[in-house]
């Protein structure tokens, strides 16, 4: 018991020294991270209600305790190869800010991995990646234990116009 308390205190001290926590997840064989303060919930994949005349990356909507949450497939959004949803596929419900207003959006990912403590000094600027994922979606990149993690800016995953469409849902 005492060891767990000490480990928790050490973890809190690490985050108090200027590092940020990110939820890491996999998508198409790559590892990504999102600011954990933006994560509202992680849910196992479940069928969603599809909507007509929506972009291909919009899987539909989910009723989350009375709140209608639009669900985005990040593979489709980032123009990655499609994959079958499996038992590890999850929906990460995020708080996205548009015009100083908070919206809830769910993103479908292959699976969640871990919570990472990343010092601000370890985050590098996002490079322009050509036809791959646009740098506008990224807040930076970090290398941890010889693996590269792409940090996403959740407010940039959808354009203001796309957020307006989702807000109307």
Phi, psi and omega in degrees: 000313182297324179296320179295320179296316179297320179296320180293318178298317179298319179297317179294324178294322179297319181285337178285346182269018176102002177271159180243154177259137180231139171275123179263146179212162180254149180204113178061034178083359178251159179252134181234162176222146175229146180306121185296336179292344179268348182278125179260329184192151172238125183235146174292155182301136171217153180300145179243162177279120180283153179240143179287154172055047176240159179301155184300330181282347178274108183285332182147208180229157180230137175272109183251093181050047177092352177256128178278119184245120175291142183245124182249133173271111183295330176300311179295318182299320181269007179059040175267164178300141180287158179216155178287141176285135183238188180292343178266351179294133181226164172250123175260118179271123186242152170265119180246139182257129176225122180050048179063016179243137182268130176242152175259132178223136175260140176239135179270127179229164182293327179174154176267151185248298193197169169258123184254135171264114185239119177293141180304327181291342181272354182272125178259156177298149179284131177279160173281126187251021177064238184278353178283205181299128181298140179297340180295337179281345189257142172261348178161185178222154179215146175252124179232122178048049177066016173240143181261133179241127177269121180267125183263145173263104187298335179284347182255354181300327177239142179287163177304323179294318179293322177296324177298318179297314181293325180296329181284346183292000000 
